[in-house]
Amino acid sequence: MKILTSSNPKLIKLLPSSVAAALFMTLSFTQAAKAELITNSSVDDKGRANMVVRDDRQKKLPPAQLGIQPSQISETVSLTKRKNLDKLNQSLTLYNYGSKPKNIKLSLIDMDATGAQIEPNENTLKPWTLINPTQFTIPAGGYQTVRMSIRLPMDFATGKRLAVLSIEQQVDKSLTYDENGKGVTLELGSRYALPVRIDVK
């Protein structure tokens, strides 16, 4: 299945998706957000199960459902010279383009230079990062502003630090039945990884 991205670097619109948990493990830090598409499961009038995976081979893709601005965070700061420290305070906006509310959970995940997840420690970004809010519901057609503040100590080691902001859409009721009870749609939710790169001089 092809990974989809937006050509607009300032605003990424994500399609309804079921993204494997390993997506942010293999994320390239030279690109912006990525997501796969949704998987639907249904039963026909004869009781036969059908599984449909929408991919890039279809002629018309479903409408965008989720957007985020900016699509990535990449900053260079100097703690000793107190240069660009205001860039450690970021404001993100998530947009719900769908017709239903979306329950969102945010978390920062530290990465090494190869893009593999690592445990947080005093030399990574997560222990020094505040995100507010981390869980919320975006109403249909609405948006949510999120503030992320990275408060590095003055003796923080220089060098490049990588992380991803995991944006997970949680589904309360994954199964939706039609009126006659014969058809069912399975919604698996989605996960989006926003690259965070901080170069400390």
Coordinates of N, CA, C and O in Angstrom, one line a residue, residues 30-141:
T30 N 13.5 13.4 6.6 CA 13.6 14.4 5.5 C 12.2 14.7 4.9 O 12.1 15.5 4.0
Q31 N 11.2 14.0 5.4 CA 9.9 14.2 4.8 C 8.9 14.6 5.9 O 9.2 14.5 7.1
A32 N 7.7 15.1 5.5 CA 6.7 15.5 6.4 C 5.8 14.3 6.7 O 6.1 13.1 6.5
A33 N 4.6 14.6 7.2 CA 3.7 13.5 7.7 C 3.3 12.5 6.7 O 3.2 12.8 5.5
K34 N 3.0 11.3 7.2 CA 2.6 10.2 6.3 C 1.5 9.4 6.9 O 1.4 9.3 8.1
A35 N 0.6 8.8 6.1 CA -0.4 8.0 6.6 C -0.9 7.0 5.6 O -0.9 7.3 4.4
E36 N -1.4 5.9 6.0 CA -2.0 4.9 5.1 C -3.5 5.2 5.1 O -4.0 6.1 5.8
L37 N -4.2 4.4 4.3 CA -5.7 4.6 4.2 C -6.4 3.6 5.0 O -5.9 2.6 5.5
I38 N -7.7 3.8 5.1 CA -8.6 3.0 6.0 C -8.9 1.7 5.4 O -8.9 1.5 4.2
T39 N -9.2 0.7 6.3 CA -9.6 -0.6 5.9 C -11.1 -0.8 6.3 O -11.4 -0.5 7.5
N40 N -11.9 -1.2 5.4 CA -13.4 -1.4 5.7 C -13.7 -2.9 5.7 O -13.2 -3.6 4.8
S41 N -14.5 -3.4 6.6 CA -15.0 -4.7 6.6 C -16.5 -4.7 6.6 O -17.1 -3.9 7.4
S42 N -17.2 -5.5 5.8 CA -18.6 -5.5 5.8 C -19.1 -6.9 5.4 O -18.4 -7.8 5.0
V43 N -20.4 -7.1 5.7 CA -21.0 -8.4 5.4 C -22.2 -8.1 4.4 O -23.0 -7.2 4.6
D44 N -22.3 -8.9 3.3 CA -23.3 -8.7 2.3 C -24.6 -9.3 2.7 O -24.7 -9.9 3.8
D45 N -25.7 -9.2 1.9 CA -27.0 -9.7 2.2 C -27.1 -11.2 2.3 O -28.0 -11.7 2.8
K46 N -26.0 -11.9 1.9 CA -26.0 -13.4 2.0 C -25.1 -13.8 3.1 O -24.8 -15.0 3.3
G47 N -24.6 -12.9 4.0 CA -23.8 -13.2 5.1 C -22.4 -13.4 4.8 O -21.6 -13.9 5.7
R48 N -21.9 -13.1 3.6 CA -20.5 -13.3 3.3 C -19.7 -12.0 3.7 O -20.1 -10.9 3.4
A49 N -18.5 -12.3 4.2 CA -17.7 -11.2 4.7 C -16.8 -10.6 3.6 O -16.3 -11.4 2.7
N50 N -16.7 -9.3 3.5 CA -15.9 -8.7 2.5 C -14.9 -7.7 3.2 O -15.3 -7.1 4.2
M51 N -13.7 -7.7 2.7 CA -12.7 -6.8 3.2 C -12.2 -5.9 2.1 O -11.8 -6.4 1.0
V52 N -12.3 -4.6 2.3 CA -11.9 -3.6 1.2 C -10.8 -2.7 1.8 O -11.0 -2.1 2.8
V53 N -9.7 -2.7 1.1 CA -8.6 -1.7 1.4 C -8.5 -0.7 0.3 O -8.2 -1.0 -0.8
R54 N -8.7 0.5 0.7 CA -8.6 1.6 -0.3 C -7.1 2.0 -0.5 O -6.4 2.1 0.5
D55 N -6.6 2.1 -1.7 CA -5.2 2.4 -1.9 C -5.1 3.4 -3.1 O -6.1 3.9 -3.6
D56 N -3.9 3.6 -3.5 CA -3.7 4.7 -4.5 C -4.1 4.2 -5.9 O -4.1 5.0 -6.8
R57 N -4.5 3.0 -6.1 CA -4.9 2.5 -7.4 C -6.4 3.0 -7.7 O -6.8 2.9 -8.9
Q58 N -7.1 3.4 -6.7 CA -8.5 3.8 -7.0 C -8.4 5.2 -7.7 O -7.5 6.0 -7.5
K59 N -9.4 5.5 -8.5 CA -9.4 6.7 -9.3 C -9.7 7.9 -8.4 O -9.1 9.0 -8.7
K60 N -10.6 7.8 -7.5 CA -10.9 8.9 -6.6 C -10.7 8.6 -5.2 O -11.3 7.6 -4.7
L61 N -9.9 9.3 -4.5 CA -9.6 9.1 -3.1 C -10.7 9.7 -2.3 O -11.3 10.7 -2.6
P62 N -10.9 9.1 -1.1 CA -11.9 9.7 -0.2 C -11.4 11.1 0.3 O -10.2 11.4 0.3
P63 N -12.4 11.9 0.7 CA -12.0 13.3 1.1 C -11.1 13.3 2.3 O -11.1 12.4 3.2
A64 N -10.2 14.3 2.4 CA -9.3 14.5 3.6 C -10.1 14.6 4.9 O -11.2 15.2 4.9
Q65 N -9.6 14.0 5.9 CA -10.3 13.9 7.2 C -9.6 14.7 8.3 O -10.3 15.2 9.2
L66 N -8.3 14.7 8.3 CA -7.6 15.3 9.4 C -6.4 16.2 8.9 O -5.7 15.7 7.9
G67 N -6.2 17.3 9.4 CA -5.1 18.2 9.0 C -4.3 18.7 10.2 O -4.9 18.8 11.3
I68 N -3.1 19.1 9.9 CA -2.2 19.6 11.0 C -1.3 20.7 10.4 O -0.8 20.5 9.3
Q69 N -1.1 21.7 11.2 CA -0.3 22.8 10.7 C 0.6 23.3 11.9 O 0.0 23.5 13.0
P70 N 1.9 23.3 11.8 CA 2.7 23.0 10.7 C 2.9 21.5 10.5 O 2.5 20.7 11.4
S71 N 3.5 21.0 9.4 CA 3.6 19.6 9.1 C 4.8 19.0 9.8 O 5.0 17.8 9.8
Q72 N 5.8 19.8 10.3 CA 7.0 19.3 11.0 C 7.6 20.5 11.7 O 7.3 21.6 11.5
I73 N 8.4 20.1 12.7 CA 9.2 21.1 13.5 C 10.7 20.9 13.3 O 11.1 19.8 13.6
S74 N 11.4 21.9 12.8 CA 12.8 21.7 12.6 C 13.5 23.1 13.0 O 13.3 24.1 12.3
E75 N 14.2 23.1 14.1 CA 14.8 24.4 14.6 C 16.2 24.2 15.0 O 16.6 23.1 15.5
T76 N 17.0 25.2 14.9 CA 18.4 25.3 15.4 C 18.4 26.3 16.5 O 18.0 27.5 16.3
V77 N 18.9 26.0 17.7 CA 18.9 26.9 18.8 C 20.3 26.9 19.5 O 21.1 25.9 19.3
S78 N 20.6 27.9 20.2 CA 21.9 28.0 21.0 C 21.5 28.4 22.4 O 21.0 29.4 22.7
L79 N 21.8 27.5 23.3 CA 21.5 27.7 24.7 C 22.5 28.7 25.3 O 22.1 29.6 26.1
T80 N 23.7 28.6 25.0 CA 24.7 29.5 25.6 C 24.6 30.9 25.1 O 24.8 31.8 25.8
K81 N 24.3 31.0 23.8 CA 24.1 32.4 23.2 C 22.7 32.9 23.3 O 22.4 34.0 22.8
R82 N 21.8 32.0 23.8 CA 20.4 32.3 24.0 C 19.8 32.8 22.6 O 19.1 33.8 22.5
K83 N 20.1 31.9 21.6 CA 19.6 32.2 20.2 C 18.5 31.3 19.8 O 18.6 30.1 20.0
N84 N 17.4 31.9 19.3 CA 16.3 31.2 18.8 C 15.5 30.4 19.9 O 14.8 29.4 19.6
L85 N 15.7 30.7 21.2 CA 15.1 29.9 22.2 C 13.5 30.0 22.1 O 12.8 29.1 22.6
D86 N 13.0 31.1 21.5 CA 11.6 31.2 21.4 C 11.0 30.1 20.4 O 9.8 29.7 20.5
K87 N 11.9 29.5 19.6 CA 11.5 28.5 18.7 C 11.2 27.2 19.4 O 10.7 26.2 18.8
L88 N 11.6 27.1 20.7 CA 11.3 25.9 21.4 C 9.9 25.9 21.9 O 9.5 24.9 22.5
N89 N 9.2 26.9 21.7 CA 7.7 27.0 22.0 C 7.0 27.0 20.7 O 7.1 27.9 19.9
Q90 N 6.2 25.9 20.5 CA 5.5 25.8 19.2 C 4.0 25.7 19.5 O 3.5 25.2 20.5
S91 N 3.2 26.2 18.5 CA 1.8 26.1 18.5 C 1.3 25.3 17.3 O 1.7 25.7 16.2
L92 N 0.6 24.2 17.5 CA 0.1 23.4 16.5 C -1.4 23.5 16.4 O -2.1 23.7 17.4
T93 N -1.9 23.3 15.2 CA -3.4 23.3 15.0 C -3.8 22.1 14.3 O -3.3 21.8 13.2
L94 N -4.7 21.3 14.9 CA -5.3 20.1 14.3 C -6.7 20.4 13.8 O -7.5 21.0 14.5
Y95 N -7.0 20.0 12.5 CA -8.3 20.3 11.9 C -9.0 19.0 11.7 O -8.4 18.0 11.2
N96 N -10.3 19.0 12.0 CA -11.1 17.8 11.7 C -12.0 18.1 10.5 O -13.0 18.9 10.6
Y97 N -11.7 17.6 9.3 CA -12.5 17.8 8.1 C -13.6 16.8 7.9 O -14.3 16.8 6.9
G98 N -13.7 15.9 8.9 CA -14.7 14.8 8.8 C -16.1 15.2 9.3 O -16.3 16.3 9.8
S99 N -17.0 14.3 9.2 CA -18.4 14.6 9.6 C -18.7 14.1 11.0 O -19.8 14.2 11.5
K100 N -17.7 13.5 11.7 CA -17.8 12.9 13.0 C -16.7 13.5 13.9 O -15.6 13.8 13.4
P101 N -17.0 13.6 15.2 CA -15.9 14.0 16.2 C -14.7 13.1 16.1 O -14.9 11.9 15.9
K102 N -13.5 13.6 16.4 CA -12.3 12.7 16.5 C -11.7 12.8 17.8 O -11.4 13.9 18.3
N103 N -11.5 11.7 18.5 CA -10.8 11.6 19.8 C -9.3 11.5 19.5 O -8.9 10.5 18.9
I104 N -8.5 12.4 20.0 CA -7.1 12.5 19.7 C -6.2 12.3 20.9 O -6.6 12.9 22.0
K105 N -5.2 11.6 20.8 CA -4.2 11.4 21.9 C -2.8 11.7 21.4 O -2.4 11.2 20.4
L106 N -2.1 12.6 22.1 CA -0.7 13.0 21.7 C 0.3 12.5 22.6 O 0.1 12.4 23.8
S107 N 1.5 12.1 22.1 CA 2.7 11.7 22.9 C 3.9 12.0 22.1 O 3.9 11.8 20.9
L108 N 5.0 12.3 22.8 CA 6.3 12.5 22.1 C 7.1 11.3 22.3 O 7.2 10.7 23.4
I109 N 7.8 10.9 21.2 CA 8.6 9.6 21.2 C 10.0 10.0 20.7 O 10.2 10.6 19.6
D110 N 11.0 9.7 21.6 CA 12.4 10.0 21.2 C 12.9 9.0 20.2 O 12.6 7.8 20.3
M111 N 13.7 9.5 19.3 CA 14.3 8.7 18.2 C 15.8 8.8 18.2 O 16.3 9.9 18.6
D112 N 16.5 7.8 17.6 CA 17.9 8.0 17.4 C 18.1 8.5 15.9 O 17.2 8.7 15.2
A113 N 19.4 8.6 15.5 CA 19.7 9.1 14.2 C 19.2 8.2 13.1 O 19.0 8.7 11.9
T114 N 19.0 6.9 13.3 CA 18.5 6.0 12.3 C 16.9 6.0 12.2 O 16.4 5.3 11.4
G115 N 16.3 6.7 13.2 CA 14.8 6.7 13.2 C 14.2 5.6 14.0 O 13.0 5.4 14.0
A116 N 15.0 5.0 14.9 CA 14.5 3.9 15.8 C 14.1 4.6 17.1 O 14.8 5.5 17.6
Q117 N 13.1 4.1 17.7 CA 12.6 4.6 19.0 C 13.6 4.3 20.1 O 14.2 3.2 20.1
I118 N 13.9 5.2 21.0 CA 14.8 5.0 22.1 C 14.1 5.4 23.4 O 13.1 6.2 23.4
E119 N 14.6 4.9 24.5 CA 14.0 5.3 25.8 C 14.4 6.7 26.2 O 15.5 7.2 25.9
P120 N 13.5 7.5 26.7 CA 13.8 8.9 27.1 C 14.9 8.9 28.2 O 15.0 8.0 29.1
N121 N 15.8 9.9 28.1 CA 16.8 10.1 29.1 C 17.1 11.6 29.2 O 16.5 12.4 28.5
E122 N 18.1 12.0 30.0 CA 18.3 13.4 30.2 C 18.9 14.1 29.0 O 18.9 15.3 28.9
N123 N 19.3 13.3 28.0 CA 19.9 13.9 26.8 C 18.9 13.8 25.6 O 19.3 14.1 24.4
T124 N 17.6 13.4 25.8 CA 16.6 13.4 24.8 C 15.6 14.5 25.0 O 15.6 15.1 26.1
L125 N 14.7 14.6 24.1 CA 13.7 15.7 24.2 C 12.5 15.5 25.1 O 12.0 16.4 25.7
K126 N 12.0 14.3 25.1 CA 10.8 14.0 25.9 C 10.8 14.5 27.3 O 9.8 15.1 27.8
P127 N 11.8 14.2 28.1 CA 11.8 14.6 29.5 C 11.7 16.1 29.7 O 11.3 16.6 30.8
W128 N 12.0 16.9 28.7 CA 12.0 18.3 28.8 C 10.9 19.0 28.0 O 10.9 20.2 27.9
T129 N 9.9 18.2 27.6 CA 8.8 18.7 26.7 C 7.5 18.6 27.4 O 7.1 17.6 28.0
L130 N 6.8 19.8 27.3 CA 5.4 19.9 27.8 C 4.5 20.0 26.7 O 4.7 20.8 25.8
I131 N 3.4 19.2 26.7 CA 2.4 19.3 25.6 C 1.0 19.5 26.3 O 0.7 18.8 27.2
N132 N 0.3 20.5 25.8 CA -1.0 20.8 26.4 C -2.0 21.2 25.3 O -1.7 22.2 24.6
P133 N -3.1 20.5 25.2 CA -3.5 19.3 25.9 C -2.9 18.1 25.2 O -2.5 18.2 24.1
T134 N -3.0 16.9 25.9 CA -2.5 15.7 25.3 C -3.7 14.8 24.9 O -3.5 13.9 24.1
Q135 N -4.9 15.0 25.4 CA -6.0 14.3 24.9 C -7.2 15.2 24.8 O -7.4 16.1 25.6
F136 N -7.9 15.1 23.7 CA -9.0 16.0 23.4 C -9.9 15.4 22.3 O -9.5 14.5 21.6
T137 N -11.1 16.0 22.1 CA -12.0 15.7 21.0 C -12.2 16.9 20.1 O -12.5 18.0 20.6
I138 N -12.0 16.7 18.8 CA -12.2 17.7 17.8 C -13.6 17.5 17.2 O -13.8 16.5 16.6
P139 N -14.5 18.5 17.4 CA -15.8 18.3 16.8 C -15.7 18.3 15.3 O -14.7 18.8 14.7
A140 N -16.7 17.7 14.6 CA -16.8 17.7 13.1 C -16.7 19.1 12.6 O -17.4 20.0 13.1
G141 N -15.7 19.3 11.7 CA -15.6 20.6 11.1 C -14.8 21.6 12.0 O -14.7 22.8 11.6

